[in-house]
Tab-separated table of C-alpha atoms in Angstrom:
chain	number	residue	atom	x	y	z
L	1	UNK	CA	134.372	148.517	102.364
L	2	UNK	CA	136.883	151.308	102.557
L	3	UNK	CA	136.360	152.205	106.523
L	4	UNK	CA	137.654	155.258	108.425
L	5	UNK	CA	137.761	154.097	112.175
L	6	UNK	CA	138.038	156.925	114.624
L	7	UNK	CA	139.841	156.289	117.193
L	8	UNK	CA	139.566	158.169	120.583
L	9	UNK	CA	142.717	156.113	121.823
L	10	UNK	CA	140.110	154.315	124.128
L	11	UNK	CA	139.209	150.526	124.410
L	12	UNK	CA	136.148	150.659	122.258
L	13	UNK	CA	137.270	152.276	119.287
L	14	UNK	CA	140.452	150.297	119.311
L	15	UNK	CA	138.239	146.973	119.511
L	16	UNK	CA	135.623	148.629	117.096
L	17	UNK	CA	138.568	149.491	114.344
L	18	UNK	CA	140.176	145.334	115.248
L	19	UNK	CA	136.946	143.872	114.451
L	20	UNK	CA	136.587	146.178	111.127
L	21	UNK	CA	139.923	144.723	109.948
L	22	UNK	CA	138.932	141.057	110.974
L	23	UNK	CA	135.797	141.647	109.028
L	24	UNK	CA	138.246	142.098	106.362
L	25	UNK	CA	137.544	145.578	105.356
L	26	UNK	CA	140.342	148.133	104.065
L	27	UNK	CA	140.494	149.859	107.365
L	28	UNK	CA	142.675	153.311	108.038
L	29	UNK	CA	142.674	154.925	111.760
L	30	UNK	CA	142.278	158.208	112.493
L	31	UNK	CA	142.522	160.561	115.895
L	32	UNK	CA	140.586	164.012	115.991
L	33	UNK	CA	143.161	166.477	117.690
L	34	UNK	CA	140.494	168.589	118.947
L	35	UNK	CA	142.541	170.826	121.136
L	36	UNK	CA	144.985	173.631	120.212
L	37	UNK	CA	146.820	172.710	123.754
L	38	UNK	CA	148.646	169.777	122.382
L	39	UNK	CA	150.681	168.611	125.340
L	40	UNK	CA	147.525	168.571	127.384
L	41	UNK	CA	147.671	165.298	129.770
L	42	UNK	CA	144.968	163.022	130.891
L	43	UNK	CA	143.789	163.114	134.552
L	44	UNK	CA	142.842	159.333	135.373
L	45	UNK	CA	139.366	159.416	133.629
L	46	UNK	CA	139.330	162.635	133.017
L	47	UNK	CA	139.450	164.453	129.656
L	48	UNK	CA	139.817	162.696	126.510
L	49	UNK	CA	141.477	163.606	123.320
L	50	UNK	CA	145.096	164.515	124.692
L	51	UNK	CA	148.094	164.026	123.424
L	52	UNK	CA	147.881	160.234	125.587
L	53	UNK	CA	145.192	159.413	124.072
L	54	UNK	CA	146.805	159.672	120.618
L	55	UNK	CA	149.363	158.049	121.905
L	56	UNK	CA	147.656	154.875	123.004
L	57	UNK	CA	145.566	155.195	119.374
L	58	UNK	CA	148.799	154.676	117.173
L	59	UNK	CA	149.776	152.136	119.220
L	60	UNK	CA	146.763	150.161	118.684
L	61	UNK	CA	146.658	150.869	115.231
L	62	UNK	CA	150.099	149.486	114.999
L	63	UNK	CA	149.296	146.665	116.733
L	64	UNK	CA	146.227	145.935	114.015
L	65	UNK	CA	149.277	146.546	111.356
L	66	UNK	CA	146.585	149.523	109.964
L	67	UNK	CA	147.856	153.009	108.410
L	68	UNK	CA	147.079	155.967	111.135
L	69	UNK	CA	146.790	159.584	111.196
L	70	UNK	CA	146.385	162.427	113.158
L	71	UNK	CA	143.698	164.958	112.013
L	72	UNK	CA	143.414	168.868	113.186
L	73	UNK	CA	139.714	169.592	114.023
L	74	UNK	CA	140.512	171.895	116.808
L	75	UNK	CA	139.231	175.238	115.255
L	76	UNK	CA	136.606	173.297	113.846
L	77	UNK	CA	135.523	171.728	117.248
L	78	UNK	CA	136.004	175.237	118.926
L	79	UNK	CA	133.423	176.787	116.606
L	80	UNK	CA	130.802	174.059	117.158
L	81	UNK	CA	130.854	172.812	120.250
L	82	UNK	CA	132.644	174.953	122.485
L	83	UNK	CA	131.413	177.792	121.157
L	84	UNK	CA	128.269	176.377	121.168
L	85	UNK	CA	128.382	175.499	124.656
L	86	UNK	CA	129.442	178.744	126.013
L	87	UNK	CA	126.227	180.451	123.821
L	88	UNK	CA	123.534	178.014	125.146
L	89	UNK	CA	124.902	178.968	128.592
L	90	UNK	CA	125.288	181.890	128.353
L	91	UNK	CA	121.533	182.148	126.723
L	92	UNK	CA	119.957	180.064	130.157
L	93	UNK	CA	120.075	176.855	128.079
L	94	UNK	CA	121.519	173.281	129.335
L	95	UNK	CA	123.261	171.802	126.300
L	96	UNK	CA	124.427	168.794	125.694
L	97	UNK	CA	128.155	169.282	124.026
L	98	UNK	CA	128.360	165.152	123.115
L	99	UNK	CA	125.204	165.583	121.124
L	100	UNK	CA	126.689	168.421	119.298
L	101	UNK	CA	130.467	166.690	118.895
L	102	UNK	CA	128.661	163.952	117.187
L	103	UNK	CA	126.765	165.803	115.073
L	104	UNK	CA	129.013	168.350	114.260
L	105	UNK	CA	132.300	166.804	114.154
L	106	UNK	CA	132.358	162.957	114.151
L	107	UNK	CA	129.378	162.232	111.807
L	108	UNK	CA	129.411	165.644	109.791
L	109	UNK	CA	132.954	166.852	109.430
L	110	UNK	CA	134.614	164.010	109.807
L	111	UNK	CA	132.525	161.802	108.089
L	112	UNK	CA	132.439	164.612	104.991
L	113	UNK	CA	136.507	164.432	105.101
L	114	UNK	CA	136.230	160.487	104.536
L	115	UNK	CA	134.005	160.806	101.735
L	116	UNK	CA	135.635	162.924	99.815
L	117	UNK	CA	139.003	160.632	100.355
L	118	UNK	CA	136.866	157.728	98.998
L	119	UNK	CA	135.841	155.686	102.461
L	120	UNK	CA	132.757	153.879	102.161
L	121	UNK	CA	131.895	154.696	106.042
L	122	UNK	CA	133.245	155.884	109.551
L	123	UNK	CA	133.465	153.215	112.371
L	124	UNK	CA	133.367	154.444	115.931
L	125	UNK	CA	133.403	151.981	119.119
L	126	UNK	CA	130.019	153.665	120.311
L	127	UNK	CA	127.343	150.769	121.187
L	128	UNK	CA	124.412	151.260	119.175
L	129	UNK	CA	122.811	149.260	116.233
L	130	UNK	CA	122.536	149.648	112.579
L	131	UNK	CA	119.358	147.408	110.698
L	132	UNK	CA	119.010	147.816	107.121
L	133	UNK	CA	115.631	147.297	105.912
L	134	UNK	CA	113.594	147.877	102.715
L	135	UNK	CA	112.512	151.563	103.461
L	136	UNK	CA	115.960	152.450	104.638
L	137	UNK	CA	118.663	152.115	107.678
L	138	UNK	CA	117.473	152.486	111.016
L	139	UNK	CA	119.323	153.008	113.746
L	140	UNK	CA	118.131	150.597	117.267
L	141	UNK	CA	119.798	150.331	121.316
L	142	UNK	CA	122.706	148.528	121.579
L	143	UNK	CA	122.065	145.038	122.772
L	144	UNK	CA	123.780	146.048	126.414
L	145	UNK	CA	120.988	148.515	127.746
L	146	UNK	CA	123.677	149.512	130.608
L	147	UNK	CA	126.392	151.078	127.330
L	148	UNK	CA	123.739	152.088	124.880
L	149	UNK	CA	124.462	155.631	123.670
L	150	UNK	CA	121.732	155.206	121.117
L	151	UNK	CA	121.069	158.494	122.724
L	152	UNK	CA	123.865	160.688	122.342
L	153	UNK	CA	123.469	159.603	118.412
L	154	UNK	CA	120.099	160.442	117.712
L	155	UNK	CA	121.355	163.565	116.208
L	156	UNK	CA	122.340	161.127	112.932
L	157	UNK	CA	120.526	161.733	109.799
L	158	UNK	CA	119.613	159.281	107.122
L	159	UNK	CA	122.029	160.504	104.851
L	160	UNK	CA	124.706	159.963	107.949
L	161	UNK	CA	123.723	156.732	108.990
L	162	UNK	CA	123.924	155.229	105.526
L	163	UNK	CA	127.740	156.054	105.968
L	164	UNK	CA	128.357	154.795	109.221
L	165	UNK	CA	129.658	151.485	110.771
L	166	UNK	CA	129.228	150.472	114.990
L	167	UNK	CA	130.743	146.918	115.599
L	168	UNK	CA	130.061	147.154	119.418
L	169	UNK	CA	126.248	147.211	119.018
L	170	UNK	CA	125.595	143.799	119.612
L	171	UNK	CA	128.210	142.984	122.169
L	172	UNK	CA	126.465	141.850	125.450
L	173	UNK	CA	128.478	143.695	127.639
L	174	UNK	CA	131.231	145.946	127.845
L	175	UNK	CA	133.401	143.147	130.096
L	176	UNK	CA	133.804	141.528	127.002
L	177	UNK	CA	135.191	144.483	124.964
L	178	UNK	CA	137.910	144.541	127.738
L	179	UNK	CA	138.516	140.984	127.667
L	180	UNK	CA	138.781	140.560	123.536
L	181	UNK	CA	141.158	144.080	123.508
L	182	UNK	CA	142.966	142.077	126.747
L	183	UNK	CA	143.533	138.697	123.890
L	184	UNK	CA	144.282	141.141	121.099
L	185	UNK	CA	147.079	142.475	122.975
L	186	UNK	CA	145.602	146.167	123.099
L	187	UNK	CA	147.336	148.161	125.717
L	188	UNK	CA	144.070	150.306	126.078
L	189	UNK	CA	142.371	146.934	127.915
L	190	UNK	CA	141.666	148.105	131.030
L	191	UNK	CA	141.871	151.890	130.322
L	192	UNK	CA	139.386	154.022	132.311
L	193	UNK	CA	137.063	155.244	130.618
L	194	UNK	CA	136.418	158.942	130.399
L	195	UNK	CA	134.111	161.170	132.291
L	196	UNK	CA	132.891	164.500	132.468
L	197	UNK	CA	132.404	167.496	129.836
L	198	UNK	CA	135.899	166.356	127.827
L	199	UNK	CA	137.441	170.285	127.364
L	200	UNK	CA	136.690	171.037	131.135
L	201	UNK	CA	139.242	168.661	132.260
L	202	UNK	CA	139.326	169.138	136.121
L	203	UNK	CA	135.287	169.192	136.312
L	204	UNK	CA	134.616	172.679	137.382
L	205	UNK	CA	132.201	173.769	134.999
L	206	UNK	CA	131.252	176.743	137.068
L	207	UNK	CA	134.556	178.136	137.535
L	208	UNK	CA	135.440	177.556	133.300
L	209	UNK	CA	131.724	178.863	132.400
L	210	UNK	CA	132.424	181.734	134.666
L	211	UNK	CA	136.165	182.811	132.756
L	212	UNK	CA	133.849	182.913	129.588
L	213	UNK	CA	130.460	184.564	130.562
L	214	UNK	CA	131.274	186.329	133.542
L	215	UNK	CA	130.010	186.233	137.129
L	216	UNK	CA	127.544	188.686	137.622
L	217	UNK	CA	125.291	189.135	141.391
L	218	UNK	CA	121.523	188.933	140.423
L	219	UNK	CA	118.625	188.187	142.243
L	220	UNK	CA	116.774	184.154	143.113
L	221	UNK	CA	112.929	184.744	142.435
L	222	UNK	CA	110.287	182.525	143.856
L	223	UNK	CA	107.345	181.613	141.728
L	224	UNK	CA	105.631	184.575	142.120
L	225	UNK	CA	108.278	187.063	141.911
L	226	UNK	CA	109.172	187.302	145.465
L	227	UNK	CA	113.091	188.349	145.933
L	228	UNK	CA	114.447	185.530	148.171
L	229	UNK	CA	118.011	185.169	147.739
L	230	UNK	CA	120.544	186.224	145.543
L	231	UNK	CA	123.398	184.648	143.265
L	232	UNK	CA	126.939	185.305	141.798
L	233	UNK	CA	126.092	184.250	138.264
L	234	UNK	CA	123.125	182.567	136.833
L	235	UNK	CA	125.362	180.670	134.179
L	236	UNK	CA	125.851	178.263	137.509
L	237	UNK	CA	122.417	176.920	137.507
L	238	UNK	CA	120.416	174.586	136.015
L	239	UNK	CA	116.965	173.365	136.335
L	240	UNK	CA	116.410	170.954	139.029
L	241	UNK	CA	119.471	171.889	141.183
L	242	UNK	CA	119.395	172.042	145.002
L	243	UNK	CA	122.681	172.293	145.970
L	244	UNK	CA	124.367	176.243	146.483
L	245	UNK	CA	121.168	178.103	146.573
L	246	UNK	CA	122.038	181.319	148.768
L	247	UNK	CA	118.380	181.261	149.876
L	248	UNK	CA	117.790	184.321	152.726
L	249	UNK	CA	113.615	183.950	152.897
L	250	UNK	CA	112.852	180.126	154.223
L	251	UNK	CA	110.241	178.576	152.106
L	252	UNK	CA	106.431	178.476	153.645
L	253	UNK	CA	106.054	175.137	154.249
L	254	UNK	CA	109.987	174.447	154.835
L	255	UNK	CA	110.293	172.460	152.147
L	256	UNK	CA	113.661	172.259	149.776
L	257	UNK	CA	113.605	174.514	146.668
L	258	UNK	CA	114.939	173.909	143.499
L	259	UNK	CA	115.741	175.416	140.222
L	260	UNK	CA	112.734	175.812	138.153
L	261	UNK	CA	114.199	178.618	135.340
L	262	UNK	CA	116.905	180.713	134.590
L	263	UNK	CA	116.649	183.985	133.022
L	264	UNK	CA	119.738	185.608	131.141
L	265	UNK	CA	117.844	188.662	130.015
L	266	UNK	CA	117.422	189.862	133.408
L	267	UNK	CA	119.996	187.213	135.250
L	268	UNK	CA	117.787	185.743	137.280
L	269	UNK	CA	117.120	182.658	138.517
L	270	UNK	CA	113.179	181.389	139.475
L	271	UNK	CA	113.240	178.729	142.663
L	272	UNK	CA	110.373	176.194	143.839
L	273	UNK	CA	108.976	173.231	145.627
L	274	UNK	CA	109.962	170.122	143.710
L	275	UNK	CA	106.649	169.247	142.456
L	276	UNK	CA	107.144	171.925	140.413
L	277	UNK	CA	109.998	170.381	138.275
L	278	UNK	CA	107.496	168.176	136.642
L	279	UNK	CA	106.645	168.886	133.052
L	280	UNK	CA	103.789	168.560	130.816
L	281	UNK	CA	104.629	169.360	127.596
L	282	UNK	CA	108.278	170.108	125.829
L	283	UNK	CA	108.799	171.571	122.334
L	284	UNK	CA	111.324	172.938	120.002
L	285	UNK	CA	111.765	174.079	116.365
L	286	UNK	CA	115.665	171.834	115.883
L	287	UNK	CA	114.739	168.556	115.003
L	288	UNK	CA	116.365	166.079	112.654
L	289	UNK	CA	115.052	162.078	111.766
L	290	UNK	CA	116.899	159.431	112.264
L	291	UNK	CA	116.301	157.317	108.606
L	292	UNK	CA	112.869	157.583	107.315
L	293	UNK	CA	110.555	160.430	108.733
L	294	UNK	CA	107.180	159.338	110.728
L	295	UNK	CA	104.188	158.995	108.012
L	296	UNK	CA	101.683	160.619	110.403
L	297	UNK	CA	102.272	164.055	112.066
L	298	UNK	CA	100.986	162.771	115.845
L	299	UNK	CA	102.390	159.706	116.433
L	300	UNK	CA	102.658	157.626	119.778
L	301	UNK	CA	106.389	157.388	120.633
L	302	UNK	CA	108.867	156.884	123.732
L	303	UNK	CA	110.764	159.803	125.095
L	304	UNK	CA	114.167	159.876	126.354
L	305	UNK	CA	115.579	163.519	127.418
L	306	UNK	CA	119.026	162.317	129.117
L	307	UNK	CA	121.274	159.862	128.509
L	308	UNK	CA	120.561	157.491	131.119
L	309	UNK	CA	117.121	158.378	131.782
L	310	UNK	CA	114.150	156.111	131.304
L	311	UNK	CA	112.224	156.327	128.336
L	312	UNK	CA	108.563	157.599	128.391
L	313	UNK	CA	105.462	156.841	126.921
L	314	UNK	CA	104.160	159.926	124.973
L	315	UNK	CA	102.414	161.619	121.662
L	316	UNK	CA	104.345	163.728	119.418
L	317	UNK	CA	103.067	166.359	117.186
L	318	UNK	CA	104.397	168.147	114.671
L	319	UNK	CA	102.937	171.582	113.374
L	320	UNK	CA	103.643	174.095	112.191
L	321	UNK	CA	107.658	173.606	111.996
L	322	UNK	CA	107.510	172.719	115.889
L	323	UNK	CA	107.513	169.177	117.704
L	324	UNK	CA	105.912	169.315	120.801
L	325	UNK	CA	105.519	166.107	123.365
L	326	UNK	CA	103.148	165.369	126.014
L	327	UNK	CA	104.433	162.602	128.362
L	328	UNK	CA	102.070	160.011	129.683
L	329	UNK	CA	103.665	160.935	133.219
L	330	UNK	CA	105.378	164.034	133.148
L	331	UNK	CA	108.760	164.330	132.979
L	332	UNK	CA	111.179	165.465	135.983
L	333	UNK	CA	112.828	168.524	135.605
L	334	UNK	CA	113.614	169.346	131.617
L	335	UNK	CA	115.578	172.459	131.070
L	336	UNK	CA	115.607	174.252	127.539
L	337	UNK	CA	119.130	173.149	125.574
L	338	UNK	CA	118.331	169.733	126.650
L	339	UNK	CA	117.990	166.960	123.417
L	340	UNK	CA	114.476	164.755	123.366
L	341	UNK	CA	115.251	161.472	121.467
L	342	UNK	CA	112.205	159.813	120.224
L	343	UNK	CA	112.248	155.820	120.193
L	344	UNK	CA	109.951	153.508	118.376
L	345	UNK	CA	111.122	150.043	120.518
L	346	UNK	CA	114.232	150.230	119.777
L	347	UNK	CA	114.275	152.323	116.874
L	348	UNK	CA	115.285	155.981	117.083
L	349	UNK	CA	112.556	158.088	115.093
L	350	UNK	CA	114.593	161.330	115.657
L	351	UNK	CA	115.401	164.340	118.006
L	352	UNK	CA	115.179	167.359	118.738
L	353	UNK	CA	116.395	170.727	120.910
L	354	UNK	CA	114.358	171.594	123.872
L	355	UNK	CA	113.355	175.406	123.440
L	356	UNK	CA	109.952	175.418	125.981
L	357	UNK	CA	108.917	173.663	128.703
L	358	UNK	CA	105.295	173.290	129.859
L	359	UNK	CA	105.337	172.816	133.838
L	360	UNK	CA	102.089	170.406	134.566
L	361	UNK	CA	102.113	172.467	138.388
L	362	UNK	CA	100.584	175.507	137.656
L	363	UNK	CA	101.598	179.022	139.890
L	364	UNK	CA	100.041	178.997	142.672
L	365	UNK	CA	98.586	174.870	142.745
């Protein structure tokens, strides 16, 4: 195959891209420049995508004697995901800006560019599994359960995954990745790995989501509409945070409170006990399959609604242009903007955006 491998300048696309070469495919490299502040510098394991990072990209790609390139998708990237990011805040949502990089940039934009340039498919170092079978590609966890980011790609269509190439997927463990970039001579061996929201460098979320929607005082609502504290912004909440609650009426039973909602219309944000977090039901009209569509519209499925959470047994329904899921057990505090990828096994079936949240403790239980 003709193969573009994208290279983040980290250890597993720079093993992902040497194994597409060994494989003897016709391999070129590419890095996303994804920010208009080129001389921006890593922080340990923070960030990603700096001008380091394509640093330590060519050099790998020189090392695997493979033509490289440096690609502007900065206003692109902008438009999509931070954008994007800022909105769903901004709108009392939780989004997930790696979902939307993936399916936005790496595996739609990206993947469109190396299409039209005549590549057969993209290779990325992310550890997940491809399995061709007779009704189509499906895509299945990574053999390492601990690196599988089966998750974070769920947002993959059919028409994306047919294009698309993941030589980490079966590798046991990501201690081996090190060790075979360590015998290929890859400087990016024991690079750390990066953390955090990758355009919020430093980690202060608050502090950059509060530059771009603005701080505003409002009040903290209990369940029943009861004024008991008040807030500098309700962009810096989530559902199921504790922590920095400026709480000034004690709870009945003095239990800890927690985030249960957050209302942008009126910027407000809705406290409770944490029974209260759990969920019954979540829905939402986004969704996308991941290869063939279910034949049925309830089906029995898994549910997974972070990346490291633990899938759980539900039904899904589809009607009327909205999936809904009812967990066996409910779930623990699901905010809307949050992704729900549906497994089969293995197998991803699809996802979708969280827009509504049932809570399965009723006002007032």
């Amino acid at each position: 195959m003709r193969v573009l491998a994208a290279m983040s300048g980290g250890v597993d696309s720079a093993v992902a891209a040497a194994r597409a070469v060994e494989a003897g495919h016709d391999v070129v490299g590419v890095h996303l420049a994804l920010s208009r502040a080129g001389g921006t510098l890593r922080a340990g394991s923070r960030g990603c995508c700096t001008i380091e990072d394509a640093m330590d990209a060519r050099r790998a790609a020189d090392k695997l004697g493979m033509p490289f390139y440096v690609w502007d998708f900065s206003e692109r990237f902008r438009d999509d995901v931070i954008d994007d990011f800022v909105a769903e805040y901004r709108a009392g949502r939780t989004p997930n800006p790696c979902m939307r990089c993936n399916e936005k940039i790496k595996f739609a934009a990206l993947l469109e560019r190396a299409i039209e340039l005549g590549f057969d498919a993209v290779c990325t170092g992310h550890y997940a599994t491809l399995v061709d079978t007779p009704e189509g590609r499906e895509l299945h966890r990574a053999s390492d359960n601990a690196k599988d980011q089966s998750y974070v790609l769920g947002v993959l269509t059919a028409e994306q995954l047919a294009h698309t190439y993941f030589p980490l997927g079966a590798t046991p463990s990501k201690a081996l990745v090190r060790a075979e970039a360590a015998e290929r001579g890859l400087t990016v061996a024991h690079k750390p790995d990066s953390h955090d929201i990758c355009f919020i460098p430093d980690g202060d979320t608050r502090g950059w989501l509060a530059e771009r929607v603005g701080a505003e005082k409002g009040e903290i609502l209990d369940r029943s509409g009861a004024v008991v504290g008040t807030h500098d912004g309700a962009h810096a909440f989530t559902v199921g945070q504790r922590r920095g609650l400026q709480l000034g009426v004690p709870a009945a039973d003095g239990k800890p409170r927690f985030v249960l909602e957050v209302r942008p219309v009126n910027n407000t944000v809705v406290v409770g006990p944490k029974e209260a977090l759990a969920c019954a039901e979540i829905a939402g009209e986004r969704f996308t399959w991941a290869g063939r569509a279910p034949s049925e519209t309830s089906f029995a499925c898994d549910v997974q609604i972070r990346a490291h959470a633990d899938p759980v047994p539900a039904m899904a329904v589809l009607e009327g242009g909205v999936l809904s899921v009812r967990p066996e057990t409910p779930f623990d505090g699901v905010a809307p903007g949050q992704t729900a990828v549906l497994y089969d096994g293995t197998r991803v079936i699809g996802q979708f955006t969280i827009d509504r949240t049932v809570s399965a403790v009723p006002v007032g239980a």
